[in-house]
Amino acid sequence: MSDGSTTNSSGFPNPLAWLGRGAIGLFAETGRLAIFAGRTKAAAFTPPWNLAQIWKQIVAIGFYSLPVVGLSAVFIGAALALNIYTGGNRFGAEQFVPNIVVLGITRELGATITGLMLAGRVTAGIAAEIGAMKVTEQIDALKTLSANPFRYLYAPRFLAACITLPVLVLISDIIGVMGGWLVSVFALDFDSTTYLRNTIDFLTMEDVVVGLIKAVIFGAVIAIMGCYQGSKSKAGATGVGRAATLSMVGAAVLVLASNYMLSTLFVRIGI
Amino acid sequence: MTQPILQLKGVEKSFGSNQVLRGVDIDVAPGNSLVVLGGSGSGKSVMLKNALGLMTPDAGQILFNGEDVTHDQGREREAMRARIGMLFQSGALFDSLTVWENVAFRLLNAEKMKRSDAKERAIETLKKVRLGSSVADLYPAEISGGMQKRVALARAIITKPDLIFFDEPTTGLDPITADAINDLILEQVKALGAAAVTITHDMASARKVADEIAMLFEGRIIWRGPASSIENSGNAHVDQFVNGRADGPIQPAI
């Protein structure tokens, strides 16, 4: 294929060329993303810090995500309780609802649901904002005014997401458990005191910490994907829209993939 | 001959198989106003971005005050940028900041000036571009396109640069506002004694602000001369451009 095309002489797509091009593209993209992430982290962990920008982003990413995080948590907790009750019923294990709800929420669902919701709300928002700045030359303007976009734009978002995600996940844990409790007490006839005692007795510090460690990683993924896709946005409304979509899909998949890898790691080290 | 403030030597830049700059040679003397003409897609903006260090040329050199800055990074690059102002085509005002914070951006961020002092300087500079202090606390979205251009001009001149780039300063403005912007540019550049490089395809603007005019075509500078000689350049490409004819050596970009 000296001309570099992916169709052979008869005009049919050459599957090997197609596969090869896809693989090279994937590795190149992964490399670019890794370099971008490295530069963002370098800017985030070295002074000077732009405290005003960090605070602004903490409010935008953390505070304004509270409604969506709270609502998703209460429904997930409620649905989890219902399903465990129905499933557990089959072998007389329905009394374990509080234990499994609190375990599932703290170790897994609180962090994952928060990560996924923020991959939608925050990542797409960051990508659209940075993308619009890119196509209106505001990023170039920052550079000509001696402001490094990694320091001024990306690092504050990265830090704000890594700081606020654990807090949001903690809130999501509490509200999720409350969702399970609501359904159990008001629809499944559990005794409120017994339910809460079982929850508290069963819960360990490790379960909560596992979720919070995941949250920090999800925060990094969410901010970096948004900034990265936004920063390479192409011109026009389609370009910015595409950046937002790509960033959201990428962040959601990476949240789930890193969730699995972190869960494996935690199981290996026994927490 | 005086040392040029900015010099491009054989600058080349390609994007994939698209060779945009094929060896641009040009220089600007201190205090001189150079206008670079060129059609849509002739590589004017790419040339400007290379000169500013927003892009790195594939080949060639960029000299600022005689020093090679082609591959400068970090501190050296910032030292050069501190002495350069840039007026972007769309203004490129930061829409999350107020007008005065935009104008004083370099003072607040790179130079760490106190906010009260920076605001005073910003309002002073806004006055130079005929904007009252009442706009200082508005956001860019709340003012008209012509006013945004003036705010962007104020941001470009606030640190009294030695060299100012203008990227199509009159695009998107009505002829009267465009002329007012040209007047302001001329007045401010002369007041600062700065050199100016303007890229445009607006002949009215070029005639008004230029000491010298150059023409960029197919990635090279094909003509250069004093602004007064533009009408009888003896170059078919320049003639076609100056008179705005579709017929001639330059193919319309449609």
Short mmCIF file of C-alpha atoms in Angstrom, two decimals:
data_model
loop_
_atom_site.label_atom_id
_atom_site.label_comp_id
_atom_site.label_asym_id
_atom_site.label_seq_id
_atom_site.Cartn_x
_atom_site.Cartn_y
_atom_site.Cartn_z
CA MET A 1 0.00 0.00 0.00
CA SER A 2 2.51 2.57 -1.13
CA ASP A 3 -0.17 5.23 -1.52
CA GLY A 4 -1.27 4.75 2.07
CA SER A 5 -4.90 4.07 1.16
CA THR A 6 -6.94 1.44 2.94
CA THR A 7 -8.59 0.09 -0.22
CA ASN A 8 -6.86 -2.37 -2.54
CA SER A 9 -6.83 -2.24 -6.33
CA SER A 10 -10.33 -3.69 -6.65
CA GLY A 11 -11.73 -0.97 -4.39
CA PHE A 12 -12.56 -3.18 -1.41
CA PRO A 13 -11.37 -2.14 2.01
CA ASN A 14 -8.16 -3.88 3.01
CA PRO A 15 -8.91 -5.21 6.51
CA LEU A 16 -5.23 -5.40 7.49
CA ALA A 17 -4.54 -1.81 6.50
CA TRP A 18 -7.68 -0.71 8.28
CA LEU A 19 -6.71 -2.60 11.42
CA GLY A 20 -3.14 -1.32 11.29
CA ARG A 21 -4.22 2.28 10.85
CA GLY A 22 -6.68 1.94 13.72
CA ALA A 23 -4.03 0.45 16.00
CA ILE A 24 -1.47 3.14 15.18
CA GLY A 25 -4.10 5.82 15.68
CA LEU A 26 -5.05 4.36 19.05
CA PHE A 27 -1.46 4.23 20.29
CA ALA A 28 -0.75 7.75 19.03
CA GLU A 29 -3.88 9.06 20.74
CA THR A 30 -3.01 7.26 23.99
CA GLY A 31 0.47 8.76 23.84
CA ARG A 32 -0.85 12.27 23.26
CA LEU A 33 -3.32 11.89 26.11
CA ALA A 34 -0.56 10.60 28.42
CA ILE A 35 1.69 13.56 27.58
CA PHE A 36 -1.19 15.96 28.15
CA ALA A 37 -2.01 14.30 31.49
CA GLY A 38 1.66 14.46 32.52
CA ARG A 39 1.91 18.16 31.75
CA THR A 40 -1.35 18.87 33.58
CA LYS A 41 -0.14 16.98 36.68
CA ALA A 42 3.22 18.73 36.55
CA ALA A 43 1.45 22.09 36.52
CA ALA A 44 -0.94 20.98 39.27
CA PHE A 45 1.71 19.80 41.73
CA THR A 46 4.21 22.64 41.41
CA PRO A 47 3.76 26.26 42.54
CA PRO A 48 2.52 28.85 41.83
CA TRP A 49 -1.08 27.81 42.26
CA ASN A 50 -3.88 29.91 40.92
CA LEU A 51 -6.05 29.78 44.06
CA ALA A 52 -8.82 31.97 42.67
CA GLN A 53 -9.24 29.67 39.65
CA ILE A 54 -9.08 26.52 41.80
CA TRP A 55 -11.79 27.84 44.11
CA LYS A 56 -13.96 28.83 41.15
CA GLN A 57 -13.65 25.31 39.75
CA ILE A 58 -14.34 23.67 43.11
CA VAL A 59 -17.64 25.53 43.18
CA ALA A 60 -18.43 24.73 39.52
CA ILE A 61 -17.44 21.05 39.70
CA GLY A 62 -18.32 20.20 43.30
CA PHE A 63 -21.08 22.41 44.58
CA TYR A 64 -23.18 22.49 41.43
CA SER A 65 -22.96 18.71 41.09
CA LEU A 66 -24.65 18.13 44.46
CA PRO A 67 -28.23 17.83 43.11
CA VAL A 68 -27.35 15.34 40.38
CA VAL A 69 -25.15 13.28 42.72
CA GLY A 70 -27.76 13.23 45.48
CA LEU A 71 -30.62 12.28 43.17
CA SER A 72 -28.73 9.46 41.45
CA ALA A 73 -27.52 8.09 44.79
CA VAL A 74 -30.95 7.94 46.39
CA PHE A 75 -32.43 6.07 43.42
CA ILE A 76 -29.51 3.65 43.09
CA GLY A 77 -29.65 2.86 46.82
CA ALA A 78 -33.41 2.32 46.65
CA ALA A 79 -33.24 0.08 43.58
CA LEU A 80 -30.33 -1.87 45.05
CA ALA A 81 -32.32 -2.59 48.25
CA LEU A 82 -35.34 -3.75 46.25
CA ASN A 83 -33.30 -6.07 44.03
CA ILE A 84 -31.31 -7.59 46.89
CA TYR A 85 -34.54 -8.17 48.78
CA THR A 86 -36.12 -9.94 45.79
CA GLY A 87 -32.97 -11.95 45.03
CA GLY A 88 -32.21 -12.75 48.67
CA ASN A 89 -35.82 -13.87 49.16
CA ARG A 90 -35.11 -16.92 46.97
CA PHE A 91 -32.82 -18.48 49.56
CA GLY A 92 -34.12 -16.82 52.69
CA ALA A 93 -31.36 -14.21 52.85
CA GLU A 94 -33.47 -11.05 52.69
CA GLN A 95 -32.21 -9.94 56.13
CA PHE A 96 -28.86 -9.14 54.51
CA VAL A 97 -30.31 -6.16 52.61
CA PRO A 98 -28.69 -3.51 54.86
CA ASN A 99 -25.28 -5.21 54.75
CA ILE A 100 -25.21 -5.64 50.99
CA VAL A 101 -26.60 -2.17 50.32
CA VAL A 102 -23.94 -0.45 52.41
CA LEU A 103 -21.17 -2.63 50.98
CA GLY A 104 -22.32 -2.15 47.38
CA ILE A 105 -22.74 1.60 47.78
CA THR A 106 -19.50 2.39 49.58
CA ARG A 107 -17.13 0.05 47.72
CA GLU A 108 -18.65 0.31 44.29
CA LEU A 109 -21.78 2.22 43.37
CA GLY A 110 -21.31 5.48 45.24
CA ALA A 111 -18.04 6.16 43.45
CA THR A 112 -19.00 4.69 40.07
CA ILE A 113 -22.34 6.46 39.80
CA THR A 114 -20.82 9.76 40.90
CA GLY A 115 -17.97 9.24 38.41
CA LEU A 116 -20.38 8.50 35.57
CA MET A 117 -22.72 11.39 36.35
CA LEU A 118 -19.79 13.78 36.50
CA ALA A 119 -18.35 12.37 33.29
CA GLY A 120 -21.58 13.70 31.78
CA ARG A 121 -22.05 16.95 33.64
CA VAL A 122 -18.50 18.06 34.27
CA THR A 123 -16.35 16.50 31.51
CA ALA A 124 -18.64 17.58 28.70
CA GLY A 125 -18.93 21.03 30.26
CA ILE A 126 -15.16 21.44 30.55
CA ALA A 127 -14.62 20.19 26.98
CA ALA A 128 -17.23 22.58 25.59
CA GLU A 129 -15.83 25.54 27.54
CA ILE A 130 -12.18 24.87 26.65
CA GLY A 131 -13.20 23.99 23.07
CA ALA A 132 -15.03 27.30 22.67
CA MET A 133 -11.98 29.11 24.08
CA LYS A 134 -9.76 27.24 21.62
CA VAL A 135 -11.81 28.06 18.53
CA THR A 136 -12.22 31.74 19.49
CA GLU A 137 -8.41 31.99 19.90
CA GLN A 138 -8.67 32.62 23.64
CA ILE A 139 -6.10 29.88 24.32
CA ASP A 140 -3.68 31.54 21.88
CA ALA A 141 -4.44 34.84 23.58
CA LEU A 142 -3.55 33.32 26.97
CA LYS A 143 -0.18 32.23 25.59
CA THR A 144 0.61 35.61 24.06
CA LEU A 145 -0.20 37.19 27.44
CA SER A 146 2.33 34.85 29.09
CA ALA A 147 -0.28 32.69 30.83
CA ASN A 148 0.38 28.97 30.41
CA PRO A 149 -2.94 27.22 29.68
CA PHE A 150 -1.77 24.19 31.69
CA ARG A 151 -1.34 26.39 34.72
CA TYR A 152 -4.20 28.78 34.16
CA LEU A 153 -6.89 26.46 32.77
CA TYR A 154 -6.14 22.74 33.09
CA ALA A 155 -4.39 22.38 36.46
CA PRO A 156 -7.11 24.24 38.43
CA ARG A 157 -9.78 21.98 36.92
CA PHE A 158 -7.68 18.90 37.62
CA LEU A 159 -7.07 19.85 41.25
CA ALA A 160 -10.66 20.91 41.83
CA ALA A 161 -11.97 17.59 40.47
CA CYS A 162 -9.50 15.51 42.52
CA ILE A 163 -10.44 17.43 45.67
CA THR A 164 -14.21 17.52 45.23
CA LEU A 165 -14.86 14.00 43.91
CA PRO A 166 -14.09 12.26 47.24
CA VAL A 167 -16.38 14.71 49.04
CA LEU A 168 -19.16 14.10 46.51
CA VAL A 169 -18.65 10.33 46.81
CA LEU A 170 -18.89 10.52 50.59
CA ILE A 171 -22.16 12.41 50.25
CA SER A 172 -23.32 9.94 47.63
CA ASP A 173 -22.49 7.04 50.02
CA ILE A 174 -24.62 8.55 52.78
CA ILE A 175 -27.55 9.39 50.50
CA GLY A 176 -27.33 6.00 48.75
CA VAL A 177 -27.54 4.14 52.04
CA MET A 178 -30.43 6.40 52.96
CA GLY A 179 -32.20 5.45 49.71
CA GLY A 180 -31.88 1.77 50.62
CA TRP A 181 -33.12 2.48 54.14
CA LEU A 182 -36.15 4.44 52.84
CA VAL A 183 -37.31 1.58 50.62
CA SER A 184 -36.56 -1.08 53.21
CA VAL A 185 -38.43 0.67 56.02
CA PHE A 186 -41.36 2.09 54.07
CA ALA A 187 -41.92 -0.58 51.39
CA LEU A 188 -40.32 -3.78 52.68
CA ASP A 189 -41.34 -3.60 56.36
CA PHE A 190 -37.84 -3.58 57.85
CA ASP A 191 -37.47 -2.23 61.36
CA SER A 192 -35.72 1.12 61.10
CA THR A 193 -33.48 0.72 64.18
CA THR A 194 -32.39 -2.82 63.28
CA TYR A 195 -31.67 -1.77 59.68
CA LEU A 196 -29.45 1.12 60.75
CA ARG A 197 -27.69 -0.96 63.42
CA ASN A 198 -26.94 -3.70 60.88
CA THR A 199 -25.61 -1.09 58.47
CA ILE A 200 -23.29 0.54 60.99
CA ASP A 201 -22.09 -2.75 62.53
CA PHE A 202 -21.24 -4.21 59.14
CA LEU A 203 -19.53 -1.17 57.63
CA THR A 204 -15.75 -0.94 57.94
CA MET A 205 -13.48 2.03 57.39
CA GLU A 206 -11.78 0.19 54.50
CA ASP A 207 -15.02 0.01 52.52
CA VAL A 208 -15.40 3.78 52.64
CA VAL A 209 -11.73 4.45 51.94
CA VAL A 210 -11.81 2.18 48.87
CA GLY A 211 -14.58 4.33 47.39
CA LEU A 212 -12.77 7.56 48.22
CA ILE A 213 -9.50 6.44 46.62
CA LYS A 214 -11.43 5.53 43.48
CA ALA A 215 -13.02 8.98 43.61
CA VAL A 216 -9.66 10.78 43.41
CA ILE A 217 -8.72 8.77 40.30
CA PHE A 218 -12.13 9.40 38.72
CA GLY A 219 -11.68 13.11 39.42
CA ALA A 220 -8.39 13.08 37.54
CA VAL A 221 -9.93 11.17 34.61
CA ILE A 222 -12.93 13.51 34.42
CA ALA A 223 -10.91 16.73 34.40
CA ILE A 224 -8.15 15.53 32.07
CA MET A 225 -10.52 14.09 29.45
CA GLY A 226 -12.52 17.32 29.38
CA CYS A 227 -9.45 19.54 29.09
CA TYR A 228 -7.72 17.27 26.55
CA GLN A 229 -10.62 16.97 24.13
CA GLY A 230 -11.47 20.66 24.51
CA SER A 231 -7.88 21.69 23.81
CA LYS A 232 -7.85 19.89 20.46
CA SER A 233 -11.34 20.92 19.46
CA LYS A 234 -11.82 21.76 15.78
CA ALA A 235 -13.48 24.98 14.66
CA GLY A 236 -17.21 25.54 14.57
CA ALA A 237 -20.23 24.34 16.51
CA THR A 238 -19.71 20.78 15.21
CA GLY A 239 -16.09 20.78 16.37
CA VAL A 240 -16.95 21.86 19.89
CA GLY A 241 -19.93 19.49 20.03
CA ARG A 242 -17.74 16.62 18.93
CA ALA A 243 -15.15 17.48 21.56
CA ALA A 244 -17.85 17.41 24.24
CA THR A 245 -19.20 14.05 23.06
CA LEU A 246 -15.77 12.43 22.74
CA SER A 247 -14.69 13.67 26.14
CA MET A 248 -17.83 12.37 27.82
CA VAL A 249 -17.68 8.92 26.22
CA GLY A 250 -13.94 8.67 26.89
CA ALA A 251 -14.31 9.73 30.52
CA ALA A 252 -17.21 7.31 31.14
CA VAL A 253 -15.33 4.35 29.69
CA LEU A 254 -12.13 5.27 31.56
CA VAL A 255 -14.05 5.67 34.83
CA LEU A 256 -15.47 2.15 34.46
CA ALA A 257 -12.17 0.64 33.30
CA SER A 258 -10.16 2.24 36.10
CA ASN A 259 -12.89 1.19 38.56
CA TYR A 260 -12.35 -2.42 37.58
CA MET A 261 -8.57 -2.14 37.77
CA LEU A 262 -8.69 -0.43 41.16
CA SER A 263 -11.16 -3.03 42.49
CA THR A 264 -8.78 -5.79 41.36
CA LEU A 265 -5.90 -4.02 43.07
CA PHE A 266 -7.84 -3.61 46.33
CA VAL A 267 -8.84 -7.28 46.32
CA ARG A 268 -5.18 -8.27 45.74
CA ILE A 269 -3.91 -6.18 48.65
CA GLY A 270 -6.80 -7.38 50.79
CA ILE A 271 -8.79 -4.25 51.53
CA MET B 1 20.77 49.81 8.34
CA THR B 2 19.03 49.53 11.70
CA GLN B 3 18.51 46.16 13.29
CA PRO B 4 15.04 44.86 12.36
CA ILE B 5 12.85 44.19 15.38
CA LEU B 6 11.41 41.09 13.72
CA GLN B 7 12.84 38.99 10.95
CA LEU B 8 11.53 35.84 9.29
CA LYS B 9 14.11 33.87 7.29
CA GLY B 10 12.95 31.12 4.96
CA VAL B 11 10.10 30.08 7.23
CA GLU B 12 8.32 26.92 6.07
CA LYS B 13 5.27 25.27 7.59
CA SER B 14 3.17 22.33 6.40
CA PHE B 15 0.08 20.60 7.72
CA GLY B 16 0.13 17.03 6.47
CA SER B 17 0.60 17.29 2.71
CA ASN B 18 -0.57 20.90 2.65
CA GLN B 19 2.45 23.18 2.37
CA VAL B 20 1.21 26.53 3.67
CA LEU B 21 4.44 28.52 4.02
CA ARG B 22 7.14 27.82 1.43
CA GLY B 23 9.94 30.02 2.64
CA VAL B 24 8.73 33.39 3.93
CA ASP B 25 11.39 36.11 4.15
CA ILE B 26 10.39 39.40 5.69
CA ASP B 27 11.56 41.91 8.26
CA VAL B 28 10.15 44.88 10.13
CA ALA B 29 12.17 47.88 11.27
CA PRO B 30 11.50 49.37 14.73
CA GLY B 31 8.64 51.87 14.64
CA ASN B 32 7.66 50.81 11.15
CA SER B 33 4.18 49.66 10.11
CA LEU B 34 4.12 46.70 7.74
CA VAL B 35 0.91 45.41 6.20
CA VAL B 36 0.91 41.91 4.75
CA LEU B 37 -1.78 41.39 2.16
CA GLY B 38 -3.01 38.00 1.08
CA GLY B 39 -6.14 36.24 0.00
CA SER B 40 -8.14 33.81 2.07
CA GLY B 41 -6.05 30.71 2.73
CA SER B 42 -2.78 32.32 1.63
CA GLY B 43 -1.15 31.48 4.97
CA LYS B 44 -1.28 34.94 6.57
CA SER B 45 -2.52 33.65 9.92
CA VAL B 46 -0.04 30.77 9.93
CA MET B 47 2.78 33.24 9.28
CA LEU B 48 1.61 35.37 12.21
CA LYS B 49 1.34 32.36 14.53
CA ASN B 50 4.86 31.27 13.64
CA ALA B 51 6.20 34.77 14.27
CA LEU B 52 4.47 34.82 17.67
CA GLY B 53 5.76 31.38 18.64
CA LEU B 54 2.27 29.85 18.77
CA MET B 55 3.51 27.46 16.06
CA THR B 56 7.03 26.22 15.41
CA PRO B 57 8.25 26.45 11.80
CA ASP B 58 9.31 23.23 10.03
CA ALA B 59 12.30 25.10 8.61
CA GLY B 60 13.70 28.62 8.74
CA GLN B 61 14.39 31.10 11.50
CA ILE B 62 12.55 33.78 13.44
CA LEU B 63 14.67 36.57 14.87
CA PHE B 64 13.47 39.08 17.45
CA ASN B 65 15.83 42.05 17.88
CA GLY B 66 18.45 40.00 16.09
CA GLU B 67 18.17 37.00 18.42
CA ASP B 68 17.02 33.62 17.17
CA VAL B 69 13.79 32.83 19.02
CA THR B 70 12.58 30.05 16.70
CA HIS B 71 12.74 27.29 19.30
CA ASP B 72 12.57 29.34 22.49
CA GLN B 73 10.54 27.94 25.34
CA GLY B 74 9.74 29.02 28.88
CA ARG B 75 11.46 32.13 30.20
CA GLU B 76 13.09 33.22 26.93
CA ARG B 77 9.75 32.92 25.12
CA GLU B 78 7.97 34.88 27.86
CA ALA B 79 10.62 37.59 27.75
CA MET B 80 9.89 38.03 24.05
CA ARG B 81 6.12 37.96 24.52
CA ALA B 82 6.26 40.58 27.25
CA ARG B 83 7.40 43.02 24.55
CA ILE B 84 4.81 42.03 21.98
CA GLY B 85 1.13 42.89 21.74
CA MET B 86 -1.38 40.95 19.68
CA LEU B 87 -4.84 41.91 18.48
CA PHE B 88 -6.70 38.76 17.48
CA GLN B 89 -9.15 38.70 14.61
CA SER B 90 -12.11 37.80 16.82
CA GLY B 91 -10.79 39.89 19.70
CA ALA B 92 -10.28 36.69 21.74
CA LEU B 93 -11.40 38.42 24.92
CA PHE B 94 -11.78 36.03 27.87
CA ASP B 95 -15.52 35.83 28.30
CA SER B 96 -15.36 34.74 31.94
CA LEU B 97 -13.54 37.95 32.89
CA THR B 98 -14.76 41.55 32.96
CA VAL B 99 -13.54 44.14 30.46
CA TRP B 100 -10.97 45.64 32.84
CA GLU B 101 -9.69 42.21 33.91
CA ASN B 102 -9.21 41.40 30.23
CA VAL B 103 -7.31 44.61 29.58
CA ALA B 104 -5.16 44.15 32.69
CA PHE B 105 -4.70 40.38 32.23
CA ARG B 106 -0.93 40.47 31.79
CA LEU B 107 -0.51 42.92 34.67
CA LEU B 108 -2.61 40.75 36.99
CA ASN B 109 -1.17 37.36 36.03
CA ALA B 110 2.35 37.59 34.64
CA GLU B 111 3.33 40.78 36.46
CA LYS B 112 1.39 40.16 39.72
CA MET B 113 0.26 43.78 40.01
CA LYS B 114 -2.17 44.74 42.79
CA ARG B 115 -5.78 44.60 41.57
CA SER B 116 -6.53 48.24 42.43
CA ASP B 117 -3.44 49.48 40.57
CA ALA B 118 -4.13 47.20 37.61
CA LYS B 119 -7.72 48.41 37.38
CA GLU B 120 -6.55 52.01 37.36
CA ARG B 121 -4.10 51.25 34.51
CA ALA B 122 -6.85 49.37 32.62
CA ILE B 123 -9.28 52.28 32.87
CA GLU B 124 -6.53 54.69 31.77
CA THR B 125 -5.83 52.49 28.73
CA LEU B 126 -9.54 52.11 27.95
CA LYS B 127 -9.70 55.93 27.77
CA LYS B 128 -7.00 55.86 25.08
CA VAL B 129 -9.27 53.73 22.91
CA ARG B 130 -12.23 56.07 23.68
CA LEU B 131 -14.02 53.80 26.12
CA GLY B 132 -15.36 55.23 29.36
CA SER B 133 -14.88 53.67 32.77
CA SER B 134 -18.53 52.55 32.71
CA VAL B 135 -17.64 49.57 30.48
CA ALA B 136 -14.83 48.40 32.79
CA ASP B 137 -17.05 46.17 34.90
CA LEU B 138 -19.11 44.73 32.03
CA TYR B 139 -18.42 41.33 30.47
CA PRO B 140 -17.31 41.08 26.80
CA ALA B 141 -20.66 39.54 25.81
CA GLU B 142 -22.42 42.69 27.03
CA ILE B 143 -20.68 45.10 24.63
CA SER B 144 -20.82 45.51 20.82
CA GLY B 145 -18.37 44.00 18.32
CA GLY B 146 -16.68 47.35 17.69
CA MET B 147 -16.27 47.93 21.42
CA GLN B 148 -14.82 44.42 21.83
CA LYS B 149 -12.19 45.26 19.19
CA ARG B 150 -11.31 48.40 21.11
CA VAL B 151 -11.04 46.45 24.38
CA ALA B 152 -8.79 43.95 22.60
CA LEU B 153 -6.67 46.85 21.31
CA ALA B 154 -6.43 48.21 24.85
CA ARG B 155 -5.27 44.78 26.05
CA ALA B 156 -2.62 44.70 23.32
CA ILE B 157 -1.17 48.14 24.14
CA ILE B 158 -1.45 48.29 27.95
CA THR B 159 2.13 47.06 28.54
CA LYS B 160 3.57 49.47 25.93
CA PRO B 161 4.99 46.78 23.63
CA ASP B 162 7.71 47.37 21.02
CA LEU B 163 5.88 45.32 18.40
CA ILE B 164 2.16 44.78 17.85
CA PHE B 165 0.54 42.21 15.59
CA PHE B 166 -2.89 42.89 14.13
CA ASP B 167 -4.80 39.95 12.69
CA GLU B 168 -7.43 41.35 10.29
CA PRO B 169 -8.34 44.19 12.66
CA THR B 170 -11.33 45.40 10.66
CA THR B 171 -12.93 42.08 9.70
CA GLY B 172 -16.59 41.89 10.67
CA LEU B 173 -16.99 45.63 11.27
CA ASP B 174 -19.03 48.12 9.25
CA PRO B 175 -16.92 50.56 7.14
CA ILE B 176 -17.36 53.46 9.56
CA THR B 177 -16.45 51.46 12.66
CA ALA B 178 -13.60 49.87 10.69
CA ASP B 179 -12.22 53.31 9.84
CA ALA B 180 -12.51 54.39 13.47
CA ILE B 181 -10.55 51.27 14.52
CA ASN B 182 -7.90 52.05 11.87
CA ASP B 183 -7.59 55.58 13.25
CA LEU B 184 -7.19 54.25 16.76
CA ILE B 185 -4.57 51.71 15.69
CA LEU B 186 -2.61 54.36 13.82
CA GLU B 187 -2.81 56.81 16.72
CA GLN B 188 -1.83 54.28 19.39
CA VAL B 189 0.98 52.66 17.44
CA LYS B 190 2.49 56.09 16.67
CA ALA B 191 2.05 57.17 20.31
CA LEU B 192 3.94 54.10 21.50
CA GLY B 193 6.53 54.33 18.73
CA ALA B 194 5.98 50.61 18.26
CA ALA B 195 6.45 48.55 15.13
CA ALA B 196 3.28 47.00 13.73
CA VAL B 197 2.59 43.98 11.55
CA THR B 198 -0.94 43.89 10.21
CA ILE B 199 -2.33 41.07 8.13
CA THR B 200 -5.45 41.93 6.23
CA HIS B 201 -7.29 41.68 2.94
CA ASP B 202 -9.03 45.01 3.54
CA MET B 203 -7.37 47.49 1.14
CA ALA B 204 -8.87 50.55 2.85
CA SER B 205 -7.29 49.42 6.10
CA ALA B 206 -3.96 48.65 4.41
CA ARG B 207 -3.75 52.09 2.73
CA LYS B 208 -4.49 53.80 6.01
CA VAL B 209 -2.14 52.08 8.44
CA ALA B 210 0.79 50.93 6.27
CA ASP B 211 4.25 52.44 5.87
CA GLU B 212 5.16 49.40 3.82
CA ILE B 213 3.07 46.75 2.12
CA ALA B 214 4.01 43.17 1.29
CA MET B 215 2.01 40.54 -0.52
CA LEU B 216 1.89 36.89 0.53
CA PHE B 217 0.97 34.45 -2.22
CA GLU B 218 1.27 30.66 -2.23
CA GLY B 219 3.37 30.70 0.92
CA ARG B 220 5.96 33.28 -0.23
CA ILE B 221 6.31 37.05 -0.11
CA ILE B 222 6.05 37.93 -3.82
CA TRP B 223 6.16 41.71 -3.58
CA ARG B 224 7.14 44.36 -1.11
CA GLY B 225 7.30 48.14 -1.33
CA PRO B 226 6.35 51.46 0.22
CA ALA B 227 2.60 51.92 0.76
CA SER B 228 2.58 54.81 -1.72
CA SER B 229 3.67 52.54 -4.58
CA ILE B 230 0.90 49.98 -4.15
CA GLU B 231 -1.19 51.40 -7.03
CA ASN B 232 1.70 50.99 -9.51
CA SER B 233 3.48 47.97 -8.13
CA GLY B 234 4.16 46.49 -11.55
CA ASN B 235 3.15 43.11 -10.16
CA ALA B 236 0.13 41.40 -11.75
CA HIS B 237 -0.79 39.58 -8.54
CA VAL B 238 -0.73 42.77 -6.46
CA ASP B 239 -2.69 44.69 -9.13
CA GLN B 240 -5.38 42.05 -9.18
CA PHE B 241 -5.64 42.08 -5.38
CA VAL B 242 -5.60 45.86 -5.01
CA ASN B 243 -8.32 46.29 -7.60
CA GLY B 244 -10.33 43.30 -6.36
CA ARG B 245 -10.73 41.48 -9.69
CA ALA B 246 -11.75 37.84 -9.97
CA ASP B 247 -9.78 37.52 -13.26
CA GLY B 248 -6.02 37.38 -13.14
CA PRO B 249 -3.12 35.23 -11.98
CA ILE B 250 -4.71 34.59 -8.55
CA GLN B 251 -7.53 32.03 -8.63
CA PRO B 252 -10.47 32.98 -6.37
CA ALA B 253 -10.61 30.66 -3.33
CA ILE B 254 -14.09 29.27 -4.09
#
